[in-house]
């Protein structure tokens, strides 16, 4: 609840309508619901062929996010306010999911030290309200369920990630790190694979072939111009700078020293890294971000795109001696300053 409250307070400082306003834009998913109508299966079968007709965010993503909005509408929860509440609730719950993962992998004390930084982070500015916050929550709970030895539901949520956003595929580095640390038995892998396959198989049988979606989205991206024409070298640096804003000064302070600890394990072998779950989770998330950044597919808008990745860097703050109130205050102040000084569409 604290995470929800922090995100909402930051958002409504721009007025009571600020929670739902980002979703009312003509480029967002709700603007594409008319095309779905009462026939989501028919819409899904023709999704790739008709992609050019849809709003920007529908064109730039697989069909699952639009179907989430459609499901809300079909359930009688009309309007973007309900969608905003769902996004904020799922996004803010990621703090609990990540803390549970840390508790399993690193112990309760580490999880307790990290939790305040997971809740009161600057990235809360974009939890209210961006659909990427929903992606964050789905990914975080997928990882948490794997750590909690719930392979089917963990696999199911992680299998949904590539169908929520094509750019979430590198995020699978984080659950891969968890699996490497926990070394589950073969039956765990089988159950996880079964859960992971549910969404891909369902969408494929329904008529959406994921590789075709990737190619069609790339074609519309190149034809439409926009960010495709932006400077590669500028955003190569600027996107990482925005990652620093999302995670705040505490991560900028502790992350370099945390990553330097990798050199300690050169003589001990990689297996010794299993005793450093916070380091491995942060390294996996950072590797995923860098892969997208170097690929040049993220030229701007990363204040929301980085959300599912940036949250896994925040546990690095757990290396500080508790309660670390000064650093926590710096995180809060950073969020307030960004909210006051930076104009963002989300």
mmCIF file of C-alpha atoms in Angstrom:
data_model
loop_
_atom_site.group_PDB
_atom_site.id
_atom_site.type_symbol
_atom_site.label_atom_id
_atom_site.label_comp_id
_atom_site.label_asym_id
_atom_site.label_seq_id
_atom_site.Cartn_x
_atom_site.Cartn_y
_atom_site.Cartn_z
ATOM 1 C CA UNK A 1 0.000 0.000 0.000
ATOM 2 C CA UNK A 2 2.883 2.362 0.694
ATOM 3 C CA UNK A 3 4.131 1.888 -2.862
ATOM 4 C CA UNK A 4 0.688 2.633 -4.285
ATOM 5 C CA UNK A 5 0.364 5.695 -2.057
ATOM 6 C CA UNK A 6 3.777 7.075 -3.031
ATOM 7 C CA UNK A 7 3.095 6.650 -6.750
ATOM 8 C CA UNK A 8 -0.372 8.183 -6.493
ATOM 9 C CA UNK A 9 0.761 11.165 -4.413
ATOM 10 C CA UNK A 10 3.463 11.981 -6.930
ATOM 11 C CA UNK A 11 1.017 11.719 -9.830
ATOM 12 C CA UNK A 12 -1.873 13.723 -8.374
ATOM 13 C CA UNK A 13 0.444 16.636 -7.621
ATOM 14 C CA UNK A 14 -0.343 17.456 -11.278
ATOM 15 C CA UNK A 15 -4.071 17.371 -10.570
ATOM 16 C CA UNK A 16 -6.752 14.810 -9.851
ATOM 17 C CA UNK A 17 -6.987 13.667 -13.454
ATOM 18 C CA UNK A 18 -3.270 12.934 -13.753
ATOM 19 C CA UNK A 19 -3.656 9.228 -12.948
ATOM 20 C CA UNK A 20 -5.665 8.369 -16.047
ATOM 21 C CA UNK A 21 -4.565 11.215 -18.324
ATOM 22 C CA UNK A 22 -1.576 9.376 -19.885
ATOM 23 C CA UNK A 23 -3.902 6.589 -21.041
ATOM 24 C CA UNK A 24 -6.275 9.052 -22.724
ATOM 25 C CA UNK A 25 -3.710 9.985 -25.377
ATOM 26 C CA UNK A 26 -4.617 9.013 -28.959
ATOM 27 C CA UNK A 27 -1.379 7.029 -29.194
ATOM 28 C CA UNK A 28 -2.241 4.725 -26.272
ATOM 29 C CA UNK A 29 -3.854 1.286 -26.086
ATOM 30 C CA UNK A 30 -7.419 2.381 -25.205
ATOM 31 C CA UNK A 31 -7.573 4.298 -28.481
ATOM 32 C CA UNK A 32 -7.231 0.977 -30.284
ATOM 33 C CA UNK A 33 -10.048 -0.865 -28.501
ATOM 34 C CA UNK A 34 -12.623 0.051 -31.131
ATOM 35 C CA UNK A 35 -10.762 -2.157 -33.615
ATOM 36 C CA UNK A 36 -11.057 -5.137 -31.256
ATOM 37 C CA UNK A 37 -14.804 -4.616 -30.830
ATOM 38 C CA UNK A 38 -16.611 -7.745 -29.735
ATOM 39 C CA UNK A 39 -14.366 -10.118 -31.659
ATOM 40 C CA UNK A 40 -10.946 -10.342 -29.968
ATOM 41 C CA UNK A 41 -10.139 -13.643 -31.698
ATOM 42 C CA UNK A 42 -10.775 -12.152 -35.135
ATOM 43 C CA UNK A 43 -8.753 -9.078 -34.219
ATOM 44 C CA UNK A 44 -5.893 -11.294 -33.056
ATOM 45 C CA UNK A 45 -5.854 -13.296 -36.285
ATOM 46 C CA UNK A 46 -5.498 -10.134 -38.373
ATOM 47 C CA UNK A 47 -3.336 -8.214 -35.892
ATOM 48 C CA UNK A 48 -0.095 -8.378 -37.869
ATOM 49 C CA UNK A 49 -1.701 -7.713 -41.264
ATOM 50 C CA UNK A 50 -3.643 -4.693 -39.972
ATOM 51 C CA UNK A 51 -0.910 -3.350 -37.735
ATOM 52 C CA UNK A 52 -0.445 -0.091 -39.649
ATOM 53 C CA UNK A 53 -4.035 0.939 -38.782
ATOM 54 C CA UNK A 54 -3.532 0.980 -35.029
ATOM 55 C CA UNK A 55 -2.343 3.670 -32.559
ATOM 56 C CA UNK A 56 1.370 3.979 -31.858
ATOM 57 C CA UNK A 57 1.537 1.884 -28.699
ATOM 58 C CA UNK A 58 -0.608 -0.877 -30.157
ATOM 59 C CA UNK A 59 1.658 -0.982 -33.223
ATOM 60 C CA UNK A 60 4.774 -1.043 -31.087
ATOM 61 C CA UNK A 61 3.785 -4.003 -28.925
ATOM 62 C CA UNK A 62 2.397 -7.518 -29.163
ATOM 63 C CA UNK A 63 -1.397 -7.824 -28.777
ATOM 64 C CA UNK A 64 -1.538 -8.862 -25.102
ATOM 65 C CA UNK A 65 -1.504 -5.333 -23.565
ATOM 66 C CA UNK A 66 -4.454 -4.278 -25.727
ATOM 67 C CA UNK A 67 -6.296 -7.447 -24.747
ATOM 68 C CA UNK A 68 -5.758 -6.605 -21.063
ATOM 69 C CA UNK A 69 -7.565 -3.296 -21.621
ATOM 70 C CA UNK A 70 -10.238 -5.091 -23.651
ATOM 71 C CA UNK A 71 -10.792 -7.592 -20.819
ATOM 72 C CA UNK A 72 -11.322 -4.751 -18.337
ATOM 73 C CA UNK A 73 -13.854 -3.169 -20.677
ATOM 74 C CA UNK A 74 -15.614 -6.501 -21.234
ATOM 75 C CA UNK A 75 -15.840 -6.978 -17.458
ATOM 76 C CA UNK A 76 -17.776 -3.702 -17.183
ATOM 77 C CA UNK A 77 -14.837 -1.637 -15.905
ATOM 78 C CA UNK A 78 -15.119 1.059 -18.527
ATOM 79 C CA UNK A 79 -12.845 4.062 -18.799
ATOM 80 C CA UNK A 80 -9.166 4.647 -18.264
ATOM 81 C CA UNK A 81 -9.486 5.227 -14.506
ATOM 82 C CA UNK A 82 -10.020 1.498 -13.934
ATOM 83 C CA UNK A 83 -7.098 0.722 -16.212
ATOM 84 C CA UNK A 84 -4.905 3.169 -14.302
ATOM 85 C CA UNK A 85 -5.842 1.563 -10.983
ATOM 86 C CA UNK A 86 -4.945 -1.883 -12.324
ATOM 87 C CA UNK A 87 -1.609 -0.658 -13.676
ATOM 88 C CA UNK A 88 -0.656 1.149 -10.474
ATOM 89 C CA UNK A 89 -1.678 -1.766 -8.257
ATOM 90 C CA UNK A 90 0.238 -4.347 -10.278
ATOM 91 C CA UNK A 91 3.246 -2.060 -10.745
ATOM 92 C CA UNK A 92 3.517 -1.062 -7.082
ATOM 93 C CA UNK A 93 3.173 -4.684 -5.976
ATOM 94 C CA UNK A 94 6.518 -5.367 -7.656
ATOM 95 C CA UNK A 95 8.221 -4.060 -4.495
ATOM 96 C CA UNK A 96 6.698 -6.954 -2.538
ATOM 97 C CA UNK A 97 7.597 -9.459 -5.254
ATOM 98 C CA UNK A 98 11.225 -8.358 -5.408
ATOM 99 C CA UNK A 99 11.471 -8.315 -1.609
ATOM 100 C CA UNK A 100 10.130 -11.885 -1.468
ATOM 101 C CA UNK A 101 12.702 -12.935 -4.048
ATOM 102 C CA UNK A 102 15.455 -11.376 -1.944
ATOM 103 C CA UNK A 103 14.145 -13.042 1.204
ATOM 104 C CA UNK A 104 14.398 -16.468 -0.428
ATOM 105 C CA UNK A 105 17.771 -15.904 -2.064
ATOM 106 C CA UNK A 106 19.587 -13.638 0.396
ATOM 107 C CA UNK A 107 17.698 -13.775 3.668
ATOM 108 C CA UNK A 108 15.140 -11.665 5.499
ATOM 109 C CA UNK A 109 17.573 -8.985 6.661
ATOM 110 C CA UNK A 110 18.668 -8.175 3.120
ATOM 111 C CA UNK A 111 15.027 -8.029 1.993
ATOM 112 C CA UNK A 112 14.139 -5.689 4.872
ATOM 113 C CA UNK A 113 17.022 -3.349 4.070
ATOM 114 C CA UNK A 114 16.040 -3.228 0.403
ATOM 115 C CA UNK A 115 12.274 -2.811 0.839
ATOM 116 C CA UNK A 116 12.175 0.929 1.704
ATOM 117 C CA UNK A 117 14.255 1.674 -1.384
ATOM 118 C CA UNK A 118 11.963 -0.492 -3.511
ATOM 119 C CA UNK A 119 8.939 1.477 -2.305
ATOM 120 C CA UNK A 120 10.267 5.048 -2.221
ATOM 121 C CA UNK A 121 12.184 5.086 -5.477
ATOM 122 C CA UNK A 122 12.043 7.766 -8.181
ATOM 123 C CA UNK A 123 10.738 5.191 -10.663
ATOM 124 C CA UNK A 124 7.403 5.428 -8.808
ATOM 125 C CA UNK A 125 6.849 8.541 -10.926
ATOM 126 C CA UNK A 126 6.132 6.290 -13.915
ATOM 127 C CA UNK A 127 4.280 3.565 -12.051
ATOM 128 C CA UNK A 128 1.435 6.084 -12.075
ATOM 129 C CA UNK A 129 0.679 5.758 -14.905
ATOM 130 C CA UNK A 130 2.407 3.794 -17.649
ATOM 131 C CA UNK A 131 1.553 0.340 -18.955
ATOM 132 C CA UNK A 132 5.210 -0.552 -18.475
ATOM 133 C CA UNK A 133 4.470 -0.559 -14.743
ATOM 134 C CA UNK A 134 2.111 -3.452 -15.423
ATOM 135 C CA UNK A 135 4.943 -5.202 -17.281
ATOM 136 C CA UNK A 136 7.160 -4.570 -14.246
ATOM 137 C CA UNK A 137 4.681 -6.231 -11.905
ATOM 138 C CA UNK A 138 4.135 -9.263 -14.132
ATOM 139 C CA UNK A 139 7.873 -9.826 -14.521
ATOM 140 C CA UNK A 140 8.635 -9.293 -10.832
ATOM 141 C CA UNK A 141 5.982 -11.754 -9.692
ATOM 142 C CA UNK A 142 7.105 -14.270 -12.296
ATOM 143 C CA UNK A 143 10.606 -14.168 -10.825
ATOM 144 C CA UNK A 144 9.259 -14.251 -7.255
ATOM 145 C CA UNK A 145 7.181 -17.370 -7.889
ATOM 146 C CA UNK A 146 10.223 -19.148 -9.291
ATOM 147 C CA UNK A 147 12.174 -18.246 -6.148
ATOM 148 C CA UNK A 148 9.217 -19.442 -4.022
ATOM 149 C CA UNK A 149 9.242 -22.793 -5.849
ATOM 150 C CA UNK A 150 6.006 -22.197 -7.721
ATOM 151 C CA UNK A 151 7.264 -23.094 -11.211
ATOM 152 C CA UNK A 152 3.955 -23.294 -13.093
ATOM 153 C CA UNK A 153 2.625 -19.841 -12.219
ATOM 154 C CA UNK A 154 6.134 -18.389 -12.379
ATOM 155 C CA UNK A 155 6.599 -19.822 -15.845
ATOM 156 C CA UNK A 156 3.150 -18.642 -16.910
ATOM 157 C CA UNK A 157 3.873 -15.019 -15.945
ATOM 158 C CA UNK A 158 7.337 -15.045 -17.503
ATOM 159 C CA UNK A 159 5.941 -16.599 -20.673
ATOM 160 C CA UNK A 160 3.599 -13.619 -20.941
ATOM 161 C CA UNK A 161 6.460 -11.097 -21.017
ATOM 162 C CA UNK A 162 7.372 -11.368 -24.740
ATOM 163 C CA UNK A 163 3.657 -11.028 -25.554
ATOM 164 C CA UNK A 164 3.395 -7.854 -23.479
ATOM 165 C CA UNK A 165 6.419 -6.190 -25.072
ATOM 166 C CA UNK A 166 8.976 -7.418 -27.577
ATOM 167 C CA UNK A 167 11.640 -5.563 -25.602
ATOM 168 C CA UNK A 168 11.036 -7.645 -22.485
ATOM 169 C CA UNK A 169 12.787 -10.700 -23.871
ATOM 170 C CA UNK A 170 16.175 -9.631 -22.364
ATOM 171 C CA UNK A 171 14.495 -9.374 -18.945
ATOM 172 C CA UNK A 172 14.551 -13.169 -18.829
ATOM 173 C CA UNK A 173 18.174 -12.755 -17.735
ATOM 174 C CA UNK A 174 16.821 -12.026 -14.228
ATOM 175 C CA UNK A 175 14.899 -15.290 -13.737
ATOM 176 C CA UNK A 176 17.844 -17.067 -15.357
ATOM 177 C CA UNK A 177 20.027 -15.727 -12.552
ATOM 178 C CA UNK A 178 17.504 -16.974 -9.985
ATOM 179 C CA UNK A 179 17.507 -20.433 -11.537
ATOM 180 C CA UNK A 180 21.289 -20.502 -11.574
ATOM 181 C CA UNK A 181 21.381 -19.606 -7.882
ATOM 182 C CA UNK A 182 18.686 -22.059 -6.771
ATOM 183 C CA UNK A 183 19.644 -24.986 -9.058
ATOM 184 C CA UNK A 184 16.165 -26.592 -9.141
ATOM 185 C CA UNK A 185 15.569 -30.227 -9.972
ATOM 186 C CA UNK A 186 14.497 -31.525 -13.363
ATOM 187 C CA UNK A 187 10.813 -31.743 -12.417
ATOM 188 C CA UNK A 188 10.881 -28.031 -11.538
ATOM 189 C CA UNK A 189 12.220 -27.223 -15.020
ATOM 190 C CA UNK A 190 9.509 -29.344 -16.644
ATOM 191 C CA UNK A 191 6.734 -27.644 -14.668
ATOM 192 C CA UNK A 192 8.188 -24.199 -15.367
ATOM 193 C CA UNK A 193 8.472 -24.951 -19.094
ATOM 194 C CA UNK A 194 4.852 -26.113 -19.150
ATOM 195 C CA UNK A 195 3.717 -22.864 -17.545
ATOM 196 C CA UNK A 196 5.961 -20.790 -19.787
ATOM 197 C CA UNK A 197 4.479 -22.388 -22.913
ATOM 198 C CA UNK A 198 0.843 -21.545 -22.128
ATOM 199 C CA UNK A 199 0.753 -17.981 -23.503
ATOM 200 C CA UNK A 200 2.932 -18.621 -26.587
ATOM 201 C CA UNK A 201 0.932 -21.722 -27.532
ATOM 202 C CA UNK A 202 -2.414 -19.996 -26.928
ATOM 203 C CA UNK A 203 -1.508 -16.967 -29.044
ATOM 204 C CA UNK A 204 -0.017 -19.106 -31.800
ATOM 205 C CA UNK A 205 -3.132 -21.277 -32.002
ATOM 206 C CA UNK A 206 -5.262 -18.123 -31.999
ATOM 207 C CA UNK A 207 -3.455 -16.878 -35.091
ATOM 208 C CA UNK A 208 -0.687 -14.594 -33.829
ATOM 209 C CA UNK A 209 2.828 -15.730 -34.757
ATOM 210 C CA UNK A 210 5.314 -13.849 -32.565
ATOM 211 C CA UNK A 211 8.196 -13.580 -35.096
ATOM 212 C CA UNK A 212 5.784 -12.100 -37.665
ATOM 213 C CA UNK A 213 4.744 -9.545 -35.079
ATOM 214 C CA UNK A 214 8.365 -8.554 -34.505
ATOM 215 C CA UNK A 215 8.993 -8.079 -38.230
ATOM 216 C CA UNK A 216 5.759 -6.142 -38.785
ATOM 217 C CA UNK A 217 6.484 -3.847 -35.842
ATOM 218 C CA UNK A 218 10.000 -3.207 -37.109
ATOM 219 C CA UNK A 219 8.640 -2.363 -40.560
ATOM 220 C CA UNK A 220 6.128 0.142 -39.193
ATOM 221 C CA UNK A 221 8.834 1.588 -36.932
ATOM 222 C CA UNK A 222 11.170 2.220 -39.862
ATOM 223 C CA UNK A 223 8.466 3.538 -42.184
ATOM 224 C CA UNK A 224 6.955 5.921 -39.630
ATOM 225 C CA UNK A 225 10.314 7.584 -38.949
ATOM 226 C CA UNK A 226 10.089 9.202 -35.511
ATOM 227 C CA UNK A 227 12.531 7.653 -33.080
ATOM 228 C CA UNK A 228 14.025 5.482 -35.854
ATOM 229 C CA UNK A 229 15.665 8.644 -37.187
ATOM 230 C CA UNK A 230 17.020 9.805 -33.855
ATOM 231 C CA UNK A 231 20.737 9.839 -33.116
ATOM 232 C CA UNK A 232 22.044 6.433 -32.056
ATOM 233 C CA UNK A 233 25.063 7.792 -30.188
ATOM 234 C CA UNK A 234 23.124 10.406 -28.233
ATOM 235 C CA UNK A 235 20.576 7.921 -26.930
ATOM 236 C CA UNK A 236 23.261 5.310 -26.268
ATOM 237 C CA UNK A 237 24.414 7.622 -23.471
ATOM 238 C CA UNK A 238 21.197 9.465 -22.645
ATOM 239 C CA UNK A 239 19.199 6.281 -22.033
ATOM 240 C CA UNK A 240 21.676 5.155 -19.394
ATOM 241 C CA UNK A 241 21.474 8.596 -17.787
ATOM 242 C CA UNK A 242 17.698 8.195 -17.545
ATOM 243 C CA UNK A 243 18.223 4.809 -15.907
ATOM 244 C CA UNK A 244 20.194 6.671 -13.245
ATOM 245 C CA UNK A 245 17.264 9.027 -12.677
ATOM 246 C CA UNK A 246 14.836 6.134 -12.257
ATOM 247 C CA UNK A 247 16.976 4.338 -9.708
ATOM 248 C CA UNK A 248 18.187 7.441 -7.889
ATOM 249 C CA UNK A 249 21.487 8.490 -6.313
ATOM 250 C CA UNK A 250 21.732 5.526 -3.958
ATOM 251 C CA UNK A 251 22.141 3.054 -6.830
ATOM 252 C CA UNK A 252 24.683 5.328 -8.536
ATOM 253 C CA UNK A 253 26.619 5.276 -5.263
ATOM 254 C CA UNK A 254 26.566 1.557 -4.401
ATOM 255 C CA UNK A 255 26.360 -0.147 -7.797
ATOM 256 C CA UNK A 256 29.970 0.450 -8.947
ATOM 257 C CA UNK A 257 31.407 -0.980 -5.730
ATOM 258 C CA UNK A 258 28.953 -3.875 -5.872
ATOM 259 C CA UNK A 259 29.935 -4.768 -9.431
ATOM 260 C CA UNK A 260 33.630 -4.530 -8.540
ATOM 261 C CA UNK A 261 33.106 -7.472 -6.232
ATOM 262 C CA UNK A 262 32.953 -9.665 -9.336
ATOM 263 C CA UNK A 263 36.761 -9.425 -9.495
ATOM 264 C CA UNK A 264 36.954 -11.105 -6.090
ATOM 265 C CA UNK A 265 35.511 -14.282 -7.554
ATOM 266 C CA UNK A 266 38.044 -14.714 -10.349
ATOM 267 C CA UNK A 267 40.140 -17.102 -8.291
ATOM 268 C CA UNK A 268 37.169 -18.827 -6.674
ATOM 269 C CA UNK A 269 35.236 -19.603 -9.834
ATOM 270 C CA UNK A 270 31.771 -18.636 -10.949
ATOM 271 C CA UNK A 271 30.086 -20.977 -8.480
ATOM 272 C CA UNK A 272 31.082 -18.651 -5.646
ATOM 273 C CA UNK A 273 28.864 -15.974 -7.190
ATOM 274 C CA UNK A 274 25.822 -17.953 -6.052
ATOM 275 C CA UNK A 275 26.445 -16.455 -2.609
ATOM 276 C CA UNK A 276 25.918 -12.936 -4.047
ATOM 277 C CA UNK A 277 22.266 -12.905 -5.180
ATOM 278 C CA UNK A 278 21.911 -9.112 -4.987
ATOM 279 C CA UNK A 279 24.927 -8.705 -7.239
ATOM 280 C CA UNK A 280 23.675 -11.320 -9.704
ATOM 281 C CA UNK A 281 20.176 -9.837 -9.944
ATOM 282 C CA UNK A 282 21.567 -6.353 -10.520
ATOM 283 C CA UNK A 283 24.086 -7.621 -13.073
ATOM 284 C CA UNK A 284 21.375 -9.529 -14.956
ATOM 285 C CA UNK A 285 19.102 -6.471 -15.104
ATOM 286 C CA UNK A 286 21.981 -4.243 -16.171
ATOM 287 C CA UNK A 287 22.999 -6.705 -18.872
ATOM 288 C CA UNK A 288 19.423 -6.697 -20.199
ATOM 289 C CA UNK A 289 19.339 -2.891 -20.288
ATOM 290 C CA UNK A 290 22.694 -2.666 -22.036
ATOM 291 C CA UNK A 291 21.634 -5.196 -24.670
ATOM 292 C CA UNK A 292 18.627 -3.058 -25.582
ATOM 293 C CA UNK A 293 20.613 0.150 -25.410
ATOM 294 C CA UNK A 294 23.424 -1.078 -27.666
ATOM 295 C CA UNK A 295 20.920 -2.598 -30.099
ATOM 296 C CA UNK A 296 19.552 0.895 -30.659
ATOM 297 C CA UNK A 297 15.895 -0.085 -30.289
ATOM 298 C CA UNK A 298 15.319 2.233 -27.332
ATOM 299 C CA UNK A 299 15.778 5.788 -28.540
ATOM 300 C CA UNK A 300 13.857 7.737 -25.950
ATOM 301 C CA UNK A 301 10.820 7.068 -23.742
ATOM 302 C CA UNK A 302 13.022 4.904 -21.540
ATOM 303 C CA UNK A 303 11.708 6.565 -18.390
ATOM 304 C CA UNK A 304 8.886 4.034 -18.791
ATOM 305 C CA UNK A 305 10.606 1.342 -20.880
ATOM 306 C CA UNK A 306 13.313 0.787 -18.249
ATOM 307 C CA UNK A 307 10.809 0.245 -15.405
ATOM 308 C CA UNK A 308 10.767 -3.598 -15.497
ATOM 309 C CA UNK A 309 14.593 -3.615 -15.499
ATOM 310 C CA UNK A 310 15.425 -0.698 -13.205
ATOM 311 C CA UNK A 311 13.550 -2.106 -10.215
ATOM 312 C CA UNK A 312 16.046 -4.990 -10.001
ATOM 313 C CA UNK A 313 18.888 -2.512 -9.470
ATOM 314 C CA UNK A 314 17.267 -1.032 -6.350
ATOM 315 C CA UNK A 315 18.123 -4.023 -4.069
ATOM 316 C CA UNK A 316 21.757 -2.922 -4.423
ATOM 317 C CA UNK A 317 20.893 -0.396 -1.693
ATOM 318 C CA UNK A 318 20.708 -3.314 0.754
ATOM 319 C CA UNK A 319 24.510 -3.233 1.051
ATOM 320 C CA UNK A 320 24.159 -0.002 3.045
ATOM 321 C CA UNK A 321 24.031 -0.248 6.800
ATOM 322 C CA UNK A 322 20.412 0.045 7.966
ATOM 323 C CA UNK A 323 18.455 2.254 8.335
ATOM 324 C CA UNK A 324 20.338 4.473 5.819
ATOM 325 C CA UNK A 325 17.823 7.290 6.313
ATOM 326 C CA UNK A 326 20.037 9.828 4.581
ATOM 327 C CA UNK A 327 20.134 7.850 1.359
ATOM 328 C CA UNK A 328 16.426 7.106 1.549
ATOM 329 C CA UNK A 329 15.763 10.839 1.944
ATOM 330 C CA UNK A 330 17.931 11.465 -1.113
ATOM 331 C CA UNK A 331 15.769 9.044 -3.096
ATOM 332 C CA UNK A 332 12.589 10.826 -2.019
ATOM 333 C CA UNK A 333 14.055 14.240 -2.771
ATOM 334 C CA UNK A 334 15.136 13.074 -6.236
ATOM 335 C CA UNK A 335 11.608 11.918 -7.025
ATOM 336 C CA UNK A 336 10.137 15.212 -5.847
ATOM 337 C CA UNK A 337 12.622 17.256 -7.873
ATOM 338 C CA UNK A 338 12.002 15.246 -11.036
ATOM 339 C CA UNK A 339 8.255 15.568 -10.568
ATOM 340 C CA UNK A 340 8.573 19.325 -10.099
ATOM 341 C CA UNK A 341 11.088 20.067 -12.847
ATOM 342 C CA UNK A 342 10.664 17.450 -15.600
ATOM 343 C CA UNK A 343 7.684 17.275 -17.953
ATOM 344 C CA UNK A 344 6.826 13.677 -18.830
ATOM 345 C CA UNK A 345 3.875 12.282 -20.756
ATOM 346 C CA UNK A 346 3.560 9.442 -18.235
#
